[in-house]
PDB file of C-alpha atoms and ligand atoms in Angstrom:
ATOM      1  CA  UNK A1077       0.000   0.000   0.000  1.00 53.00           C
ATOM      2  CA  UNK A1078       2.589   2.479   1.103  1.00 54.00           C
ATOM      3  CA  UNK A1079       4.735   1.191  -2.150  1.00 59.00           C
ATOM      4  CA  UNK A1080       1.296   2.233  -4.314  1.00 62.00           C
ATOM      5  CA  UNK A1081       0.792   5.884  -2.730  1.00 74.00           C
ATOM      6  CA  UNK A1082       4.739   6.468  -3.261  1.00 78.00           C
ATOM      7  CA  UNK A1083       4.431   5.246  -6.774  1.00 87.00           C
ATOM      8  CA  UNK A1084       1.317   7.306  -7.254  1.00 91.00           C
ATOM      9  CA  UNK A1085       3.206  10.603  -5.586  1.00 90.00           C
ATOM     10  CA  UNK A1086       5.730  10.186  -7.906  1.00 92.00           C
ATOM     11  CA  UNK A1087       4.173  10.136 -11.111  1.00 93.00           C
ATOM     12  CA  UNK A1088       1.616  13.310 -10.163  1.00 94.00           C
ATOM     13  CA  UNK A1089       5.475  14.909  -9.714  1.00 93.00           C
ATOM     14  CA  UNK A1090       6.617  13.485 -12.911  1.00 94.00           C
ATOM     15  CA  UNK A1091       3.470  15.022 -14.586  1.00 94.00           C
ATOM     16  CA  UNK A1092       4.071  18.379 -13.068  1.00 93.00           C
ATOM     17  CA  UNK A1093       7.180  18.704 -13.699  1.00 93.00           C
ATOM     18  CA  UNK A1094       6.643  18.096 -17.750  1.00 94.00           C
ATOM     19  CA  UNK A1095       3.664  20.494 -17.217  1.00 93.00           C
ATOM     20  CA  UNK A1096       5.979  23.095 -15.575  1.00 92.00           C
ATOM     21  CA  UNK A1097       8.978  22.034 -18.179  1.00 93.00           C
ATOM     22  CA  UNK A1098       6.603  23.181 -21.336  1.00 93.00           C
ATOM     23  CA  UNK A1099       5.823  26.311 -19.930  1.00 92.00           C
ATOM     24  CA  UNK A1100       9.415  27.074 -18.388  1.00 91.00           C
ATOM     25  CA  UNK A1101      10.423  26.247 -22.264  1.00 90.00           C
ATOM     26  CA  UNK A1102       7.820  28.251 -23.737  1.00 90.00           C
ATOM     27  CA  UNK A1103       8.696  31.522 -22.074  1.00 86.00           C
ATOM     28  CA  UNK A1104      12.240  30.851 -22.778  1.00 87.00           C
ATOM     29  CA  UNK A1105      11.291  30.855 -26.530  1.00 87.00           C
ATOM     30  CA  UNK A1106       9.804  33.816 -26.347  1.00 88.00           C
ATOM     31  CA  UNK A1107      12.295  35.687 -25.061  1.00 84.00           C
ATOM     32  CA  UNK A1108      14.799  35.836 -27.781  1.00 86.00           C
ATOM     33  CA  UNK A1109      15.714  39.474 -28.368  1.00 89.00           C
ATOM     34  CA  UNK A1110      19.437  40.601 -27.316  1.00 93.00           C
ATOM     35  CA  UNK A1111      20.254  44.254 -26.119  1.00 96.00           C
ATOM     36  CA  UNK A1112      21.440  46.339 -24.091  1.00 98.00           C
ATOM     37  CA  UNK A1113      20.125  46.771 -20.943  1.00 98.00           C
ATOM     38  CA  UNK A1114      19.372  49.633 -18.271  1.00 98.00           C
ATOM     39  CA  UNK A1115      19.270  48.241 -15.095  1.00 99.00           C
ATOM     40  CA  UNK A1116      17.671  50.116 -12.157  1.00 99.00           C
ATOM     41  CA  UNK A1117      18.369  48.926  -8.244  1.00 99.00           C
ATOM     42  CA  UNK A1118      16.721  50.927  -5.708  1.00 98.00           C
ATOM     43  CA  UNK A1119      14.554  50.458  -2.304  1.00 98.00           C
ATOM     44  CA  UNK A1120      15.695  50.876   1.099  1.00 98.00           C
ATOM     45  CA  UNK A1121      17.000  48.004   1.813  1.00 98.00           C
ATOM     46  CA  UNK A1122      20.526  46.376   2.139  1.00 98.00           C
ATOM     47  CA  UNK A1123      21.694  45.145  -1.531  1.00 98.00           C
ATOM     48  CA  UNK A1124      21.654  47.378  -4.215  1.00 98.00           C
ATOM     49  CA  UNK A1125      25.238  48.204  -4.601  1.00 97.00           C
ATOM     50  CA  UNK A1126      26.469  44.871  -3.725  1.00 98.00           C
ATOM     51  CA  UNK A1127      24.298  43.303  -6.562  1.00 98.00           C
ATOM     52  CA  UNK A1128      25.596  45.790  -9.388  1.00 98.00           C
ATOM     53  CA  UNK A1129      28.807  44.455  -8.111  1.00 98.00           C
ATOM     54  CA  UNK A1130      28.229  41.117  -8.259  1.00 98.00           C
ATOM     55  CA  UNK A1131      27.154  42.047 -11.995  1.00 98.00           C
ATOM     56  CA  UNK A1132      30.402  43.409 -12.832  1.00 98.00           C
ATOM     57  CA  UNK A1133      32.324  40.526 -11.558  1.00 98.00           C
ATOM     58  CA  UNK A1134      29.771  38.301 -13.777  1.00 98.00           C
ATOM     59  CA  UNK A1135      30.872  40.595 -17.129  1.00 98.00           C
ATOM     60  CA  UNK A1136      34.520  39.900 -15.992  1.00 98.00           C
ATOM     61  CA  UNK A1137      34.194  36.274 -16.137  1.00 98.00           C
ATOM     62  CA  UNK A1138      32.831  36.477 -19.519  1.00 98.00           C
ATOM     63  CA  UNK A1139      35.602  38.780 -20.656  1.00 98.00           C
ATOM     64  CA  UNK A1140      33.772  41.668 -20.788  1.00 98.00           C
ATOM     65  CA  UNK A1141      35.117  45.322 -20.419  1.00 98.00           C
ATOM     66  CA  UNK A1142      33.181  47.287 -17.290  1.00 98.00           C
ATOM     67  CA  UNK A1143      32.969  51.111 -16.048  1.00 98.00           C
ATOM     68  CA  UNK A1144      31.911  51.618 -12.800  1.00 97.00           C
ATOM     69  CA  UNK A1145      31.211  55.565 -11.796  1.00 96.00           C
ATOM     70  CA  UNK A1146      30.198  56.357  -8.052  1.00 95.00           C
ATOM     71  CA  UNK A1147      28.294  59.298  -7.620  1.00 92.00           C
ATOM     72  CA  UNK A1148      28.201  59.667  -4.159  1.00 84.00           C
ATOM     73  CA  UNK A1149      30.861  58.163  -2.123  1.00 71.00           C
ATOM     74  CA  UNK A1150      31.784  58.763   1.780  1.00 65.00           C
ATOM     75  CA  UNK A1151      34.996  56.118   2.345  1.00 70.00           C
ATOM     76  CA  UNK A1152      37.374  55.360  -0.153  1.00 77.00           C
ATOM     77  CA  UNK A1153      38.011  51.787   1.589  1.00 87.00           C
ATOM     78  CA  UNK A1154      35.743  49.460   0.477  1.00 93.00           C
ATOM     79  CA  UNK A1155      36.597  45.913  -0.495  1.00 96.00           C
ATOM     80  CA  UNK A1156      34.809  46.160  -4.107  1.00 96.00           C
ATOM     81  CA  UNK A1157      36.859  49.119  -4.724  1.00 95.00           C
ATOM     82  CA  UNK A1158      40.147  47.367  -3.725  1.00 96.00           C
ATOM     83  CA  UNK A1159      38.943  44.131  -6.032  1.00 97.00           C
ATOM     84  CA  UNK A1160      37.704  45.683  -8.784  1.00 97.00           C
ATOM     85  CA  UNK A1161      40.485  47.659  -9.330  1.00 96.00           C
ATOM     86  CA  UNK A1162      42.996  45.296  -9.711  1.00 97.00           C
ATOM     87  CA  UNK A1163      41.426  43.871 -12.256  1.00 97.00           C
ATOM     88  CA  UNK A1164      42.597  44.522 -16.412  1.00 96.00           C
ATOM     89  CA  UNK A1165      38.747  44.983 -17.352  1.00 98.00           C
ATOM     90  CA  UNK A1166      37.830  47.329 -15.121  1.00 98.00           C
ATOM     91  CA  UNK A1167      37.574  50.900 -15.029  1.00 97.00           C
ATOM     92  CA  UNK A1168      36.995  52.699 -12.093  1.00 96.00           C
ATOM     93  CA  UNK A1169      35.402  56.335 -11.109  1.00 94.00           C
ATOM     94  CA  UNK A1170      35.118  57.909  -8.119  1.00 92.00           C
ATOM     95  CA  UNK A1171      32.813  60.982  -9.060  1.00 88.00           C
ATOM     96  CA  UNK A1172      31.399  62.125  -5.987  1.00 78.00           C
ATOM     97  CA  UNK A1173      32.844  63.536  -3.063  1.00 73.00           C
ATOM     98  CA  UNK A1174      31.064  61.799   0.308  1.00 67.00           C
ATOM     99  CA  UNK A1175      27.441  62.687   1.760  1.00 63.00           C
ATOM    100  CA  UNK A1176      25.534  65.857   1.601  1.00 63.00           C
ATOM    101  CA  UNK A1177      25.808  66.329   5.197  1.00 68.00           C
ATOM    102  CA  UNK A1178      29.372  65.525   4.946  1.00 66.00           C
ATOM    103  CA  UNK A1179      30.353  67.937   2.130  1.00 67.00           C
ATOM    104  CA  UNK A1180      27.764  70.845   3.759  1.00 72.00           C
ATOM    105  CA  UNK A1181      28.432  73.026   0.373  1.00 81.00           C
ATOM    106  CA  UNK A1182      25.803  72.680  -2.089  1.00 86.00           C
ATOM    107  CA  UNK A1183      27.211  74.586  -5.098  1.00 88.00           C
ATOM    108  CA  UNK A1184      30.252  72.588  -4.848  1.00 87.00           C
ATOM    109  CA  UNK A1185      27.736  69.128  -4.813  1.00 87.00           C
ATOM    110  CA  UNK A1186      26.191  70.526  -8.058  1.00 91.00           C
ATOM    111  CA  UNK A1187      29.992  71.337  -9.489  1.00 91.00           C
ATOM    112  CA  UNK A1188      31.120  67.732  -8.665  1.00 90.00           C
ATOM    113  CA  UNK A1189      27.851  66.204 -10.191  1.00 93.00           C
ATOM    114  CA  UNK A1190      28.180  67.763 -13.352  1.00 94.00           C
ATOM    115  CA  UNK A1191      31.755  67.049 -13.802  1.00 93.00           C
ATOM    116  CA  UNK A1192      30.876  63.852 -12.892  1.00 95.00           C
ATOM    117  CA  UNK A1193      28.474  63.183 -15.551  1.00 97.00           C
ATOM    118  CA  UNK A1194      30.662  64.576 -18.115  1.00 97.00           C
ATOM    119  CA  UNK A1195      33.300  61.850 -17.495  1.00 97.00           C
ATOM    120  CA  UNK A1196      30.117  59.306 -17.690  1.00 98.00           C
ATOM    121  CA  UNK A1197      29.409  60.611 -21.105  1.00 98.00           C
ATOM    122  CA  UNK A1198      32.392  59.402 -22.232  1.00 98.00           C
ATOM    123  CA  UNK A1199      31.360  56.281 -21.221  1.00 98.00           C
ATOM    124  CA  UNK A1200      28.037  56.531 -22.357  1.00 98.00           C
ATOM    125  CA  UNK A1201      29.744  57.229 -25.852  1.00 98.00           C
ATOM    126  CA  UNK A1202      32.127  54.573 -25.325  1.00 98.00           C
ATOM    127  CA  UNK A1203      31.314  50.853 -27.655  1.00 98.00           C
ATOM    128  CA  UNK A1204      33.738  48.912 -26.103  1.00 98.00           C
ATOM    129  CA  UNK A1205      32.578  49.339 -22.742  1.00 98.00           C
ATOM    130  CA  UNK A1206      30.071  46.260 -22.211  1.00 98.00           C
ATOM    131  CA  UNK A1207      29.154  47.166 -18.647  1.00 99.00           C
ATOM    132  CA  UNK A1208      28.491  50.564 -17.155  1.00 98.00           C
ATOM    133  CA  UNK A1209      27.579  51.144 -13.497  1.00 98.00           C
ATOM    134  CA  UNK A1210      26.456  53.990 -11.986  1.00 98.00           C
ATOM    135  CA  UNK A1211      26.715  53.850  -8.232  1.00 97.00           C
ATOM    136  CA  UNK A1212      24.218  55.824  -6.426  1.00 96.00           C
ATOM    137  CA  UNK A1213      23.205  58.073  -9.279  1.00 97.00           C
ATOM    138  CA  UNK A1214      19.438  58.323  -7.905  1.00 97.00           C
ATOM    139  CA  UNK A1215      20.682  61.146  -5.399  1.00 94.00           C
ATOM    140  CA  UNK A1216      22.132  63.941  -8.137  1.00 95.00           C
ATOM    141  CA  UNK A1217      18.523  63.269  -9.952  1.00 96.00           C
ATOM    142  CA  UNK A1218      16.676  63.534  -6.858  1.00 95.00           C
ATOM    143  CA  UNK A1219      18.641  66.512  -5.929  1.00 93.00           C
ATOM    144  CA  UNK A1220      18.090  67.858  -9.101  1.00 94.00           C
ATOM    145  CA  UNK A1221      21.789  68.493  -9.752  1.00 94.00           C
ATOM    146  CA  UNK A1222      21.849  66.844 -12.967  1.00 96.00           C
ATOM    147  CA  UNK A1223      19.405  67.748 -15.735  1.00 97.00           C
ATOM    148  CA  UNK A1224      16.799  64.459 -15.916  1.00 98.00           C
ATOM    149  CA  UNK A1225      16.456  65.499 -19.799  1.00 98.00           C
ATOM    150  CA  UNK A1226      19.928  65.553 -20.794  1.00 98.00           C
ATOM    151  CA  UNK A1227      20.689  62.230 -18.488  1.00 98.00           C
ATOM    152  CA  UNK A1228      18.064  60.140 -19.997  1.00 98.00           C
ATOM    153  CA  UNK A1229      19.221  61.288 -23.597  1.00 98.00           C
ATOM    154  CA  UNK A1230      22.739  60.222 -23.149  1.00 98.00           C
ATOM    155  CA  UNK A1231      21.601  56.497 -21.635  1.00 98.00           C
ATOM    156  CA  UNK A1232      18.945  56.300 -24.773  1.00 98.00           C
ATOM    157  CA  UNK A1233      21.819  57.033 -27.432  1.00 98.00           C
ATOM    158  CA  UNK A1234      24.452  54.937 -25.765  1.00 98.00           C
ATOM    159  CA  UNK A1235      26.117  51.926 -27.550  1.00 98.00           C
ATOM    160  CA  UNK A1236      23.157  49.354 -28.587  1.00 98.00           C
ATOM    161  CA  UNK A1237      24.446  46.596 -26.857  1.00 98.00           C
ATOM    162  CA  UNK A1238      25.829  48.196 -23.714  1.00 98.00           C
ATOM    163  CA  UNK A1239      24.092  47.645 -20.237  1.00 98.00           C
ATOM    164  CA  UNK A1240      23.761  50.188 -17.660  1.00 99.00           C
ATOM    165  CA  UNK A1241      23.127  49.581 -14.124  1.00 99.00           C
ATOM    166  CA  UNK A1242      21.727  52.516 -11.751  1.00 98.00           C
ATOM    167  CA  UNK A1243      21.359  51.979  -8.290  1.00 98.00           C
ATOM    168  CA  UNK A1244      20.313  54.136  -5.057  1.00 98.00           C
ATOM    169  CA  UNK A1245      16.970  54.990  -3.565  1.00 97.00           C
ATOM    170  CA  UNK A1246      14.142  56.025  -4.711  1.00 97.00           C
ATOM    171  CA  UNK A1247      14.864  56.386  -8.098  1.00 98.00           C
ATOM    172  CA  UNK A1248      12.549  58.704  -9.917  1.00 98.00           C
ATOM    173  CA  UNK A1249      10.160  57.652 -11.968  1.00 98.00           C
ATOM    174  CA  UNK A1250      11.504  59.175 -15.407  1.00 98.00           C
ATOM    175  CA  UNK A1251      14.346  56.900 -14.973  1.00 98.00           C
ATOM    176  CA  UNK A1252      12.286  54.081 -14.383  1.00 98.00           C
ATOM    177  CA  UNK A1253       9.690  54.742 -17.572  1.00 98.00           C
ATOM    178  CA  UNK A1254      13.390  53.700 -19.643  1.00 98.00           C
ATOM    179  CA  UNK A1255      14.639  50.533 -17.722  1.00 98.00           C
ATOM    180  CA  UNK A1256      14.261  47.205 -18.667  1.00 98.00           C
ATOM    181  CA  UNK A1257      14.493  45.778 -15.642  1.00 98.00           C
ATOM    182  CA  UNK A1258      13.815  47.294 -12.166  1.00 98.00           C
ATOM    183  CA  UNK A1259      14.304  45.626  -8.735  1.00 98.00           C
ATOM    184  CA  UNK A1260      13.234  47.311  -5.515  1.00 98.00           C
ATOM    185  CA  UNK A1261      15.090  46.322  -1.988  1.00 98.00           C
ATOM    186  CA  UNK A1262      12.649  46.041   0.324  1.00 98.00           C
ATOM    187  CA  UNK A1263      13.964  46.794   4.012  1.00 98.00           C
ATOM    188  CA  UNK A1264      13.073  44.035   6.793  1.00 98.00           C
ATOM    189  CA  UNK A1265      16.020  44.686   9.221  1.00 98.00           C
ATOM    190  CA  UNK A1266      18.844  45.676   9.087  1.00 97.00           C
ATOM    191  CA  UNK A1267      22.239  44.837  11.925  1.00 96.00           C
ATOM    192  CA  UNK A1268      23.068  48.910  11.673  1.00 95.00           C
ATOM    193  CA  UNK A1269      19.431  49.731  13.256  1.00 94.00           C
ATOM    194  CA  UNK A1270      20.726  47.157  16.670  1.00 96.00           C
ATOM    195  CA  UNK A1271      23.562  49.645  16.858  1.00 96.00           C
ATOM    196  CA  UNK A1272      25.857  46.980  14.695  1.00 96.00           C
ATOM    197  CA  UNK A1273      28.569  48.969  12.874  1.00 95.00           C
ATOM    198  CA  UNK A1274      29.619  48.520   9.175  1.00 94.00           C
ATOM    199  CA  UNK A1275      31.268  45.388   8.389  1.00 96.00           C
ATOM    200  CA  UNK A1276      34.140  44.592   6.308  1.00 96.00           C
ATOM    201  CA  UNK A1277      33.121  41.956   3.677  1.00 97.00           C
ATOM    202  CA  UNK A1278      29.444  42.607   4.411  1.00 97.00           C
ATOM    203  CA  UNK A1279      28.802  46.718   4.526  1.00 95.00           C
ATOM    204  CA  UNK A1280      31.683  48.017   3.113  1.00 94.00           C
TER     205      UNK A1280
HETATM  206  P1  ATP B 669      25.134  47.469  -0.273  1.00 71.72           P
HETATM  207  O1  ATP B 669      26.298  48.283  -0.791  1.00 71.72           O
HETATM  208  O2  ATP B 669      25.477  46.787   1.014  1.00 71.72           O
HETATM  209  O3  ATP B 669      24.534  46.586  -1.308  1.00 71.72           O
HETATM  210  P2  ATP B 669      23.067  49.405  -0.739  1.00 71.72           P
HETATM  211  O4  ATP B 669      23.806  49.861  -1.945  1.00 71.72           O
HETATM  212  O5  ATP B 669      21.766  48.730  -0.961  1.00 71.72           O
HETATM  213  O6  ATP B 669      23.984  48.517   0.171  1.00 71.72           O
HETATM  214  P3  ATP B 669      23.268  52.083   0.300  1.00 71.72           P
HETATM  215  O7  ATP B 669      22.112  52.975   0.498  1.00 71.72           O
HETATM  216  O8  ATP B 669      24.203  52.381  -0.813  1.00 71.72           O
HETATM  217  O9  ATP B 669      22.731  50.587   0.236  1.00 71.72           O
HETATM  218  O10 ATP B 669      24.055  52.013   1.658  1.00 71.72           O
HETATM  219  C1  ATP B 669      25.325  51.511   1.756  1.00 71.72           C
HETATM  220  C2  ATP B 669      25.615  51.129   3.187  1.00 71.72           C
HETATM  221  O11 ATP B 669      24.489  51.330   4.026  1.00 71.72           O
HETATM  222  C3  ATP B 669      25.992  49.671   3.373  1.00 71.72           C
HETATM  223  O12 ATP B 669      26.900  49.614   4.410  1.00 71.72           O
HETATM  224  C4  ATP B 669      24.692  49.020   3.773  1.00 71.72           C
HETATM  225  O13 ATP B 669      24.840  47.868   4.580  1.00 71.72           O
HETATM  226  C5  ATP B 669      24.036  50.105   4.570  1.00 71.72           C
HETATM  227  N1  ATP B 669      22.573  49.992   4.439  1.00 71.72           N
HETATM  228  C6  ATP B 669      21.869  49.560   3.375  1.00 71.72           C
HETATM  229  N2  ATP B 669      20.557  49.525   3.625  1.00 71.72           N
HETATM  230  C7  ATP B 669      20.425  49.947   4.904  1.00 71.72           C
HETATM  231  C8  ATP B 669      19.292  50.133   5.775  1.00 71.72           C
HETATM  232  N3  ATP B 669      18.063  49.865   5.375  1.00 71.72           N
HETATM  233  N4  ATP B 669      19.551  50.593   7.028  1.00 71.72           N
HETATM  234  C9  ATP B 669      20.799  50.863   7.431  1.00 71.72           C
HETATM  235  N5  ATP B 669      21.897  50.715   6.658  1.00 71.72           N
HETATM  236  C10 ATP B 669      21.710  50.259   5.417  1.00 71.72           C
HETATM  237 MG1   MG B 670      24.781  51.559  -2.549  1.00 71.72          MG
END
């Protein structure tokens, strides 16, 4: 008897799993366009750098040539930083000069933002670059220290085949209307709010 409902269990998996197979296969035959595409990472939670980097060391292992531009940066430290950079692929910007409240000079935010995306329109321009990040870009386009128009032109007219990823928080919703694929962090908890400090390997 038991032999019988264990036989019976496994072919109502069996047929399942075909079931699930032919539409897994299905929607894997649909998609069959190639481009490049704009990537947008925001939310509050934890994860949204860390995932754009984990992106870049994906390109690497495919040979691919990667930019990464951070906008906003506080520490100069960080263990992706250190990586990345020793790596023949890679390119690495640091266009931003810490924190608003850090900086406390707002003409010289706007200065450093525009420079900033000056050097990213080079990349923008740029066909051999596979893989372009921009780290915490959401916060010169929420600020409003970067013109939304002339930003979204550059990342519509870039290389055809080159991907962009975007990440901070609450990205706005102009920037959105042109990605191809968005993903929002969504905070649960998070060690710094028990009084945890940054941690190498994990935070920073
Ligand atoms: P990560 O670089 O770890 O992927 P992130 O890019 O999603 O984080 P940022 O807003 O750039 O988040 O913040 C960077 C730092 O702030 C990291 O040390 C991260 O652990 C921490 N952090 C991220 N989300 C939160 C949160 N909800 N509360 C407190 N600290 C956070
Ligand atoms: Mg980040």
């Amino acid at each position: 008897m038991i032999e019988c409902n264990d036989t019976d269990k496994a072919l109502r998996h069996r047929k399942r799993m075909q079931r699930k197979k032919e539409i897994v296969d299905a929607a894997i035959a649909r998609a069959n366009q190639t481009k490049g595409l704009l990537l947008v990472l925001t939310g509050n939670g934890k994860g949204k750098s860390s995932s754009a980097f984990g992106m870049v060391a994906r390109a690497l292992g495919h040979g691919m040539r990667v930019a990464v531009a951070q906008f906003i940066k506080g520490r100069s430290d960080t263990g992706e930083e250190a990586f990345f950079r020793q790596q023949a692929n890679v390119v690495w910007h640091v266009l931003g000069e810490g924190f608003t409240w850090d900086t406390q000079n707002l003409e010289r935010d706007i200065e450093t933002a525009r420079r900033g995306w000056a050097v990213v329109q080079n990349m923008l321009r740029d066909p051999r670059l596979n893989l372009v990040v921009l780290d915490e870009l959401t916060y010169p386009l929420k600020y409003g220290w970067l013109d939304m128009e002339t930003v979204l032109e550059d990342l519509k007219n870039r290389p055809p085949m080159q991907h962009v990823i975007v990440t901070g928080r609450a990205a706005p919703q102009a920037l959105c209307d042109l990605a191809d694929t968005i993903t929002e962090m969504h905070d649960v908890r998070h060690a710094y709010r028990s009084g945890i400090m940054a941690q190498n390997g994990i935070d920073l």
